[in-house]
Coordinates of C-alpha atoms and ligand atoms in Angstrom, one line a residue:
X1 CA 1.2 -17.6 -16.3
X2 CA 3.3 -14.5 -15.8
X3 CA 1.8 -11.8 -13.7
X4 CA 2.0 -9.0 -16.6
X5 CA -0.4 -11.7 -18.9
X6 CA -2.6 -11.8 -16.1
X7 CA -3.1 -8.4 -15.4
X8 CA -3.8 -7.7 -19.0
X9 CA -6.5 -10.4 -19.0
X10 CA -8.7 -9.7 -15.4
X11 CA -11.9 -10.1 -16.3
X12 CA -11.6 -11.1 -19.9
X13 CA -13.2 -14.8 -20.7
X14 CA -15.6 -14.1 -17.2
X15 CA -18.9 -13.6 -19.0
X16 CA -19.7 -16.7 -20.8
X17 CA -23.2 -15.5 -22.0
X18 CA -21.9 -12.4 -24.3
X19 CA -18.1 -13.1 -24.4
X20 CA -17.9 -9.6 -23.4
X21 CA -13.9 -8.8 -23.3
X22 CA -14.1 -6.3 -20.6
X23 CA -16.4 -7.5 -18.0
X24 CA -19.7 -5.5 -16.8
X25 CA -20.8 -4.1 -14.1
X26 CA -23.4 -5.8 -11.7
X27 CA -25.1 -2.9 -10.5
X28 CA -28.1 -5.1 -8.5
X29 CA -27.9 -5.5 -5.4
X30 CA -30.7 -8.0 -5.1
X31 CA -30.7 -11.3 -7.2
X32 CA -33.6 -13.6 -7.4
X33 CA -34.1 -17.2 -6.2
X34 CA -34.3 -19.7 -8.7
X35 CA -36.3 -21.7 -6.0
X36 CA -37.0 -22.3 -2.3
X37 CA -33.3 -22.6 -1.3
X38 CA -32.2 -22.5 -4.6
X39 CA -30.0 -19.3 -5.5
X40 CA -27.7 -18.5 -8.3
X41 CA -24.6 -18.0 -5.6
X42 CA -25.7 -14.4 -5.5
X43 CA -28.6 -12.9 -2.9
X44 CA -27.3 -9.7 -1.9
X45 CA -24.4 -7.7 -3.4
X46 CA -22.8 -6.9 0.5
X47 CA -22.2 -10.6 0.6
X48 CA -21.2 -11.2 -2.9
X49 CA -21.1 -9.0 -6.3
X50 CA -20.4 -10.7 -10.0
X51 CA -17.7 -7.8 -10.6
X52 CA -16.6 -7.6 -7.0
X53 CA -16.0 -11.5 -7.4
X54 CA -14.1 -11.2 -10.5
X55 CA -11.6 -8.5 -8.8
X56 CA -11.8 -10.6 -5.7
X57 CA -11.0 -13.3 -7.4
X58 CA -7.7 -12.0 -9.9
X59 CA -6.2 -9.8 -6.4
X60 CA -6.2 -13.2 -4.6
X61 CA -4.4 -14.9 -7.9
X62 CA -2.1 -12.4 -8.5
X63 CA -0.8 -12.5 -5.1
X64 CA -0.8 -16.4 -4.5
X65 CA -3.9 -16.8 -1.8
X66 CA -6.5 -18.4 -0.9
X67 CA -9.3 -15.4 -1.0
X68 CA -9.8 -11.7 -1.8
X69 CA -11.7 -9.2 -0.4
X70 CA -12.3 -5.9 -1.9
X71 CA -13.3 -2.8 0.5
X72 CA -14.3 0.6 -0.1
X73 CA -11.0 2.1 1.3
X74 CA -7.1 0.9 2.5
X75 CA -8.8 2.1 5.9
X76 CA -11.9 0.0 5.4
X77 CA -9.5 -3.1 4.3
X78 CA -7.2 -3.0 7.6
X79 CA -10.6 -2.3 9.6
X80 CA -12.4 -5.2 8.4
X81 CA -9.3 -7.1 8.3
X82 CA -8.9 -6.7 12.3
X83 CA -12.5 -8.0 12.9
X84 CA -10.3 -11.2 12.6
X85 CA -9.1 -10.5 16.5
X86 CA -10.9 -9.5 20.0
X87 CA -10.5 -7.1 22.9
X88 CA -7.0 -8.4 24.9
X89 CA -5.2 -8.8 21.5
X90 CA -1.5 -7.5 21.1
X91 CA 0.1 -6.8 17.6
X92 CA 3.5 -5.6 17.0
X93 CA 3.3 -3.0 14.0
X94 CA 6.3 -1.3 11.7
X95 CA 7.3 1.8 13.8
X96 CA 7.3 3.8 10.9
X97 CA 3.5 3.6 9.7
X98 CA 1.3 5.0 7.4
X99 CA -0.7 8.2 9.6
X100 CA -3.9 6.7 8.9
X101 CA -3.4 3.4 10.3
X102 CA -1.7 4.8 13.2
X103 CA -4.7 6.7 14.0
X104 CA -6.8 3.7 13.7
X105 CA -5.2 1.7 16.0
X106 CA -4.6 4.2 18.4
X107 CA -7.7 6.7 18.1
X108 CA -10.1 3.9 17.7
X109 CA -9.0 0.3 17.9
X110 CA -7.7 0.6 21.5
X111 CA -11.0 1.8 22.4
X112 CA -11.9 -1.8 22.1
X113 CA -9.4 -3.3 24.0
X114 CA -6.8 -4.3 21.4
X115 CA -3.0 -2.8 22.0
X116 CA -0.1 -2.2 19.6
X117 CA 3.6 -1.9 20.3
X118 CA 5.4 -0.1 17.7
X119 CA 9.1 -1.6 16.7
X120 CA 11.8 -1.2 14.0
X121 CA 10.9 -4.5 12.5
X122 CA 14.7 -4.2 10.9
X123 CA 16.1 -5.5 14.5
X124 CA 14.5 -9.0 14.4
X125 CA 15.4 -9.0 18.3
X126 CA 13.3 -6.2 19.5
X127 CA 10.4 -8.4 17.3
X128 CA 11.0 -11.4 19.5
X129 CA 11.5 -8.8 22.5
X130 CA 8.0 -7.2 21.8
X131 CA 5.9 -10.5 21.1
X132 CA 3.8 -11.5 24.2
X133 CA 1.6 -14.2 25.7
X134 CA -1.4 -12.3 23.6
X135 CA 0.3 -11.3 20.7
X136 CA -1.8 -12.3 17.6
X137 CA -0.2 -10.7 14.6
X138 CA 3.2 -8.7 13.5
X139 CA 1.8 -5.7 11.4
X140 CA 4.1 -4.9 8.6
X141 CA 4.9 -2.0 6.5
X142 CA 7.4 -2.4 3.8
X143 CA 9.3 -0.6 2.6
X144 CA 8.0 2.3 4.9
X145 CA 6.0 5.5 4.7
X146 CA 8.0 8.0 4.1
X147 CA 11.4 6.7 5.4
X148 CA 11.4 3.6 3.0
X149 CA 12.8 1.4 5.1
X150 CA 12.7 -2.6 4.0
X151 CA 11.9 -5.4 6.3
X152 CA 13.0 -9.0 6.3
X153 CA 9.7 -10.0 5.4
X154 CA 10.7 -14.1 5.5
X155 CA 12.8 -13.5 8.9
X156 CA 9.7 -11.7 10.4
X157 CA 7.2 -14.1 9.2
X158 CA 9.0 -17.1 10.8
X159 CA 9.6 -15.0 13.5
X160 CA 6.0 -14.7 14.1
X161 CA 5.2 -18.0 13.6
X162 CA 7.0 -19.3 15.8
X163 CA 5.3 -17.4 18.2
X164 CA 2.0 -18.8 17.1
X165 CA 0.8 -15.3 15.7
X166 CA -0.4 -14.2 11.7
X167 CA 1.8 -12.0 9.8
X168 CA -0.1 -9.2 8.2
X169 CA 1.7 -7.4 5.2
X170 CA 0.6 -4.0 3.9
X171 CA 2.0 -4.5 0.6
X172 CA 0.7 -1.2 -1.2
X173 CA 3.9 0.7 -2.1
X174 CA 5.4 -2.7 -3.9
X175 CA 1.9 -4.5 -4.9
X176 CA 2.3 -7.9 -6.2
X177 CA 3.9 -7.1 -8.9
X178 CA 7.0 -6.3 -7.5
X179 CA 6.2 -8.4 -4.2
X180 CA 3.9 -11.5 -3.3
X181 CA 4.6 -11.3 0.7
X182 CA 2.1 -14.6 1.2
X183 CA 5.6 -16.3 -0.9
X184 CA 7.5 -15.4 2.0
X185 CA 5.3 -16.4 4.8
X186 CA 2.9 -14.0 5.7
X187 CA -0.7 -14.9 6.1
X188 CA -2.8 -11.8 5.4
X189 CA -2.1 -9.3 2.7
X190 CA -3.7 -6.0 2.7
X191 CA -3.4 -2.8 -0.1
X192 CA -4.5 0.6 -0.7
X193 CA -5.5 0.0 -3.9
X194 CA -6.1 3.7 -4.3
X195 CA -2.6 3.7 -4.6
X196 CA -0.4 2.1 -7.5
X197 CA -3.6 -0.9 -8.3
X198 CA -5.9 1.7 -9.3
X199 CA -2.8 3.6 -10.6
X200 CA -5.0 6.6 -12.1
X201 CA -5.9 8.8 -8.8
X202 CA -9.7 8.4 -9.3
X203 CA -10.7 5.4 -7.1
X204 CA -11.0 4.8 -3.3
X205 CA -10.7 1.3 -2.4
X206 CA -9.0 -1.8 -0.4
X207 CA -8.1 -5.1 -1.1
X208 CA -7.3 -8.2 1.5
X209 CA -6.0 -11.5 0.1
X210 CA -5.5 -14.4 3.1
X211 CA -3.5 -17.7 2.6
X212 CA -5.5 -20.8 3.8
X213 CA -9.2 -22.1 3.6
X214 CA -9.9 -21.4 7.2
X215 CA -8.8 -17.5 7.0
X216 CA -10.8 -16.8 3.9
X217 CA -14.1 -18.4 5.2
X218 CA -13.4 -16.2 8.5
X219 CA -12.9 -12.6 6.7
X220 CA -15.7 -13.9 4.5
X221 CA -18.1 -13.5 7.1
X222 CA -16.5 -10.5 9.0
X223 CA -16.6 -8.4 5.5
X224 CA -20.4 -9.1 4.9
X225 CA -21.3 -8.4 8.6
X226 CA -19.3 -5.2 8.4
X227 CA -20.4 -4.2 5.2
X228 CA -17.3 -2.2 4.3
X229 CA -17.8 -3.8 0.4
X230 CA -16.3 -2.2 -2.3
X231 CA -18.9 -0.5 -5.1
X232 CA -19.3 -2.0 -8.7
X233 CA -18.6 1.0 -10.4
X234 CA -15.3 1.4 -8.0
X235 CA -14.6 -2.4 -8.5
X236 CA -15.0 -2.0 -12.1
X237 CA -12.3 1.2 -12.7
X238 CA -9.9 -0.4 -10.2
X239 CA -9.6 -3.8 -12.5
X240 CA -9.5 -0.8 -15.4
X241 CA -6.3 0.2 -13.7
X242 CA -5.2 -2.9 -13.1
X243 CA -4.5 -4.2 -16.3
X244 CA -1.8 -1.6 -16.5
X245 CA -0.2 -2.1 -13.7
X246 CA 2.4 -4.0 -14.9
X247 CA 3.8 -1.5 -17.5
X248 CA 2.8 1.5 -15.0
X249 CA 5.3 -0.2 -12.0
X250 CA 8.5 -0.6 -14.7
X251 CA 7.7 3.2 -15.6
X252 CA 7.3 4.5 -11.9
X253 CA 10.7 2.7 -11.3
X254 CA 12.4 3.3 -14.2
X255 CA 11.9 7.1 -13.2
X256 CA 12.6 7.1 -9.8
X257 CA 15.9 5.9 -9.6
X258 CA 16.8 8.6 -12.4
X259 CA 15.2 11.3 -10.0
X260 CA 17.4 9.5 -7.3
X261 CA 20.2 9.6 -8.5
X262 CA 19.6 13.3 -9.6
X263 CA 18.6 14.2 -6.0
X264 CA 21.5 12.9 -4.2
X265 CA 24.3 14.7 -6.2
X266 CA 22.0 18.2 -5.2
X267 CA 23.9 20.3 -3.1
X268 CA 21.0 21.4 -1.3
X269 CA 19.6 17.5 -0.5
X270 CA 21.1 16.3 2.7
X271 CA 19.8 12.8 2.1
X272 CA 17.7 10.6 -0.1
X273 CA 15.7 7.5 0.9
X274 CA 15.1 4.8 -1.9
X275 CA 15.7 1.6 -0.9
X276 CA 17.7 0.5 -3.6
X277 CA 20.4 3.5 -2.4
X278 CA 20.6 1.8 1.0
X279 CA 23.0 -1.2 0.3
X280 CA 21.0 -3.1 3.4
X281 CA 17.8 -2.6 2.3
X282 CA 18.6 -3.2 -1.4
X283 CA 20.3 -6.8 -0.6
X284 CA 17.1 -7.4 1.4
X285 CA 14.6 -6.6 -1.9
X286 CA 16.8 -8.1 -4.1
X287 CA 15.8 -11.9 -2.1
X288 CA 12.7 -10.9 -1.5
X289 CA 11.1 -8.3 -4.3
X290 CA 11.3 -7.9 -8.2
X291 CA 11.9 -4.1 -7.6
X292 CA 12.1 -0.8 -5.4
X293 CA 8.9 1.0 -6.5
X294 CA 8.8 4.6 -7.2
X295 CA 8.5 6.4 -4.1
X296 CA 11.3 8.2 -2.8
X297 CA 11.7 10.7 0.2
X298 CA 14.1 13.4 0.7
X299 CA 15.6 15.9 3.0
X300 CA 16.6 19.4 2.1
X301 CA 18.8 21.7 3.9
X302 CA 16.8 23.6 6.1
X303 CA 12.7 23.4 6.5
X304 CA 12.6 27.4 5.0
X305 CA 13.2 25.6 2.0
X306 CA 9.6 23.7 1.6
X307 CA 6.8 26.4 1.0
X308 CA 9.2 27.6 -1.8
X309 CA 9.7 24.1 -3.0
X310 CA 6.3 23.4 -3.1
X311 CA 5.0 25.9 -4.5
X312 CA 7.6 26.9 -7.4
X313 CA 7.2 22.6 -8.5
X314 CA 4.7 23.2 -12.1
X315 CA 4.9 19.9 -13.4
X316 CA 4.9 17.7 -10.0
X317 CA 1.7 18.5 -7.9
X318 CA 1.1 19.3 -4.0
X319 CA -1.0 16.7 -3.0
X320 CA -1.4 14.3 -0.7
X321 CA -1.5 10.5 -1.9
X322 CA 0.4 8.2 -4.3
X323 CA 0.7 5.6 -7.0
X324 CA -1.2 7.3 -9.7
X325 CA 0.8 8.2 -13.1
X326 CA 0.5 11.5 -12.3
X327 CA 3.7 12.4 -9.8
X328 CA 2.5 14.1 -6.5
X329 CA 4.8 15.8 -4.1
X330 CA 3.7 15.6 0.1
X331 CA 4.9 17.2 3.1
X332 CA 4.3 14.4 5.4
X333 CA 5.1 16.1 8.8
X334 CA 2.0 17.8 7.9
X335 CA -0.1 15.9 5.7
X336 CA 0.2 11.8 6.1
X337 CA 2.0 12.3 9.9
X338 CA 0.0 14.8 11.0
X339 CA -2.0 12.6 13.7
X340 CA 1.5 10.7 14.8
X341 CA 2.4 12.7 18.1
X342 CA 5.7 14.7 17.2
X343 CA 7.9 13.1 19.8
X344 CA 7.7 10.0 18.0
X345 CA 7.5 11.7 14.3
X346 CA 10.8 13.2 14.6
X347 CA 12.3 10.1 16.8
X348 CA 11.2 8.1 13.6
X349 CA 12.7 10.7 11.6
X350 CA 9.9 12.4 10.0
X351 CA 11.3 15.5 10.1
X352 CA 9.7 19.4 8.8
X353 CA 13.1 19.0 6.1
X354 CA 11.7 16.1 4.9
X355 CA 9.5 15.7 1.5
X356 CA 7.8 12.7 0.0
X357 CA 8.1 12.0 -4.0
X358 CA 5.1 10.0 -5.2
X359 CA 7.0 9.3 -9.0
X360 CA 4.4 9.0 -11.9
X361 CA 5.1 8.0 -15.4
X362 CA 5.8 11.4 -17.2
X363 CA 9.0 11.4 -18.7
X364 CA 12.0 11.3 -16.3
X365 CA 13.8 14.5 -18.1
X366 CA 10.8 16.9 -16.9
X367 CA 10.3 15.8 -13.7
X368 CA 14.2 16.5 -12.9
X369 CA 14.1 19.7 -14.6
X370 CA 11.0 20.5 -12.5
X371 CA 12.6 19.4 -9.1
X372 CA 15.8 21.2 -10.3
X373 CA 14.2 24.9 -10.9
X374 CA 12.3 24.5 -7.6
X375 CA 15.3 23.9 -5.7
X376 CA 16.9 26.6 -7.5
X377 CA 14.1 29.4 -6.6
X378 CA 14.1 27.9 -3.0
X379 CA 17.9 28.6 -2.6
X380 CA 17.8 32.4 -3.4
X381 CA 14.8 33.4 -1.5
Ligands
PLP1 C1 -3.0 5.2 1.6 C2 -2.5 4.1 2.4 C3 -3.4 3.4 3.3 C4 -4.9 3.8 3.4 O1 -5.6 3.6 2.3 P1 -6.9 4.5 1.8 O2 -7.2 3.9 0.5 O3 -6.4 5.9 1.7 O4 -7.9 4.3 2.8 C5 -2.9 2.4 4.0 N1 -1.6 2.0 3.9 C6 -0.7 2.7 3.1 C7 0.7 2.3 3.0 C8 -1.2 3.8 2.3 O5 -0.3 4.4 1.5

């Protein structure tokens, strides 16, 4: 079945007893015995949660793997993910990483003994160069926060196999939609969901899928003993968002590569990153991907330029976060890269010129003319 008839369907034909088309929410989290030893597969709802298990169950499906897990956060999904590993553990990671899982890793993670080397994941021989006697996993990002930068994702899987270590994909700017990373090797998949899943800016949550039997039972018992579960009611309005997804990513698109093209003809836009303008990365996706999402990143003229920018924009909003219909404008140097130390921010090219385009569904015509008085006002002051 295609993914968009999927989508449309989570949940539906679930809930034998009513037929209810839109499944309900399980708000109990204690379920009773039927006898000594007897249970009806649910005890407690941190181990397992009717709705969770239908969202568990359609993320894991719609991405090709053996298990799903739903968490409260993106943070709470690569947290519980790395429960997998133990104190000595090396990962290689995407140089150019989402803030938040930066901090993670560095801020906290080290504290218990586990160590990360950060590489351009685009030169496949600083990968093999960077993989040690204790890697465990490659740590993916692709395409990139903010610099959208696309990586081999089949290369690097084999890469890592090789090796003997997992490759873990955070696949939230493309979600399975556009990309199913476990088709191309990897083992673990991992999402904001917050993001482009939940599509609608009002839900905080995580999902994991794993390929393989013996992963699945593993994350199974590392996401009920750390109890990082996603709510009912937040399970519930995340499949809600889901069901669109399908005509929400063709939309996001659609509109981004109009915007792109209209930012790279601006006088005062020194460079544009969508991946589908950078003939490497757009051969890349085009093997690997059904699309380039909608997230774009540019660079204007000189850094005075921002404050104007961002506050002259009426239609697109200043806010942090992405993937929702509504289109959202961030300053990542100071928002999303604020905890990444600035030697390696600018190195990685996160510069104070640069501004990140979170393109929602409105129509394409507005947003340009929005983005085009803005940049107008921002030039005469
Ligand atoms: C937002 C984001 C996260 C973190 O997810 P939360 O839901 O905010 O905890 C992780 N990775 C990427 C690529 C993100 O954009």
């Amino acid at each position: 079945m295609k993914l968009e008839t999927r989508l449309a369907q989570i949940g539906n034909k679930k809930e034998k007893k009513t037929g209810a088309v839109n499944f309900p929410v399980y708000f109990s989290t204690a379920y009773e015995h039927i006898s000594l030893g007897v249970s009806t597969g649910y005890d407690y709802s941190r181990t397992a949660n009717p709705t969770r298990d239908v969202l568990e169950e359609a993320i894991s499906q719609l991405e090709g793997g053996n298990g799903g897990f739903a968490c409260s956060s993106g943070m709470a999904a690569i947290h519980t993910l790395m429960g997998l590993f133990s104190a000595g553990d090396h990962f290689v990671v995407s140089l150019d990483l989402y803030g938040g899982t930066y901090r993670l890793f560095e801020e906290v993670l080290t504290r218990f003994g586990l160590s990360f080397t950060y590489v351009d994941l685009r030169r496949s021989d600083d990968v093999k160069r960077a993989i040690g006697p204790n890697t465990k996993a490659v740590f993916i990002e692709s395409p990139t926060n903010p610099l959208m930068q696309v990586t081999d994702l089949k290369q690097i899987a084999q890469i890592a196999k090789q090796a003997g270590c997992y490759t873990i994909v955070d696949n939230t700017f493309m979600t399975p939609y556009f990309q199913r990373p476990l088709e191309l090797g990897a083992d673990i998949v991992v999402h904001s969901a917050t993001k482009y899943l939940g599509g609608h800016n009002d839900v905080l949550a995580g999902l994991i899928v794993v390929k393989g039997d013996e992963l699945a039972e593993r994350l199974r018992f590392i996401q009920n003993s750390i109890g990082a579960a996603l709510g009912p009611l937040d399970t519930w309005l995340l499949m809600r968002g889901m069901k669109t997804l399908a005509l929400r990513m063709e939309k996001h698109q659609e509109n981004a590569l109009a915007i792109a093209e209209y930012l790279k003809q601006h006088p005062l836009v020194d460079e544009v990153f969508y991946p589908s303008l950078n003939p490497e990365s757009k051969a890349i996706l085009d093997e690997q991907a059904d699309g380039y999402g909608g997230m774009i990143s540019f660079r204007v003229r000189n850094s005075g330029m921002i404050a104007s920018i961002l506050e002259n924009l009426n239609v697109i909003t200043y806010a942090e976060s992405l993937g929702g219909v509504e289109s959202l404008i961030t300053y990542p140097a100071r928002q999303t890269h604020a905890d990444v130390p600035v030697e390696i921010r600018e190195s990685i090219g996160v510069c104070d010129r640069l501004l990140r385009l979170s393109v929602g569904i409105e129509h394409k015509e507005d947003l340009i003319a929005d983005l085009d008085q803005a940049l107008k006002k921002a030039d005469q002051e």
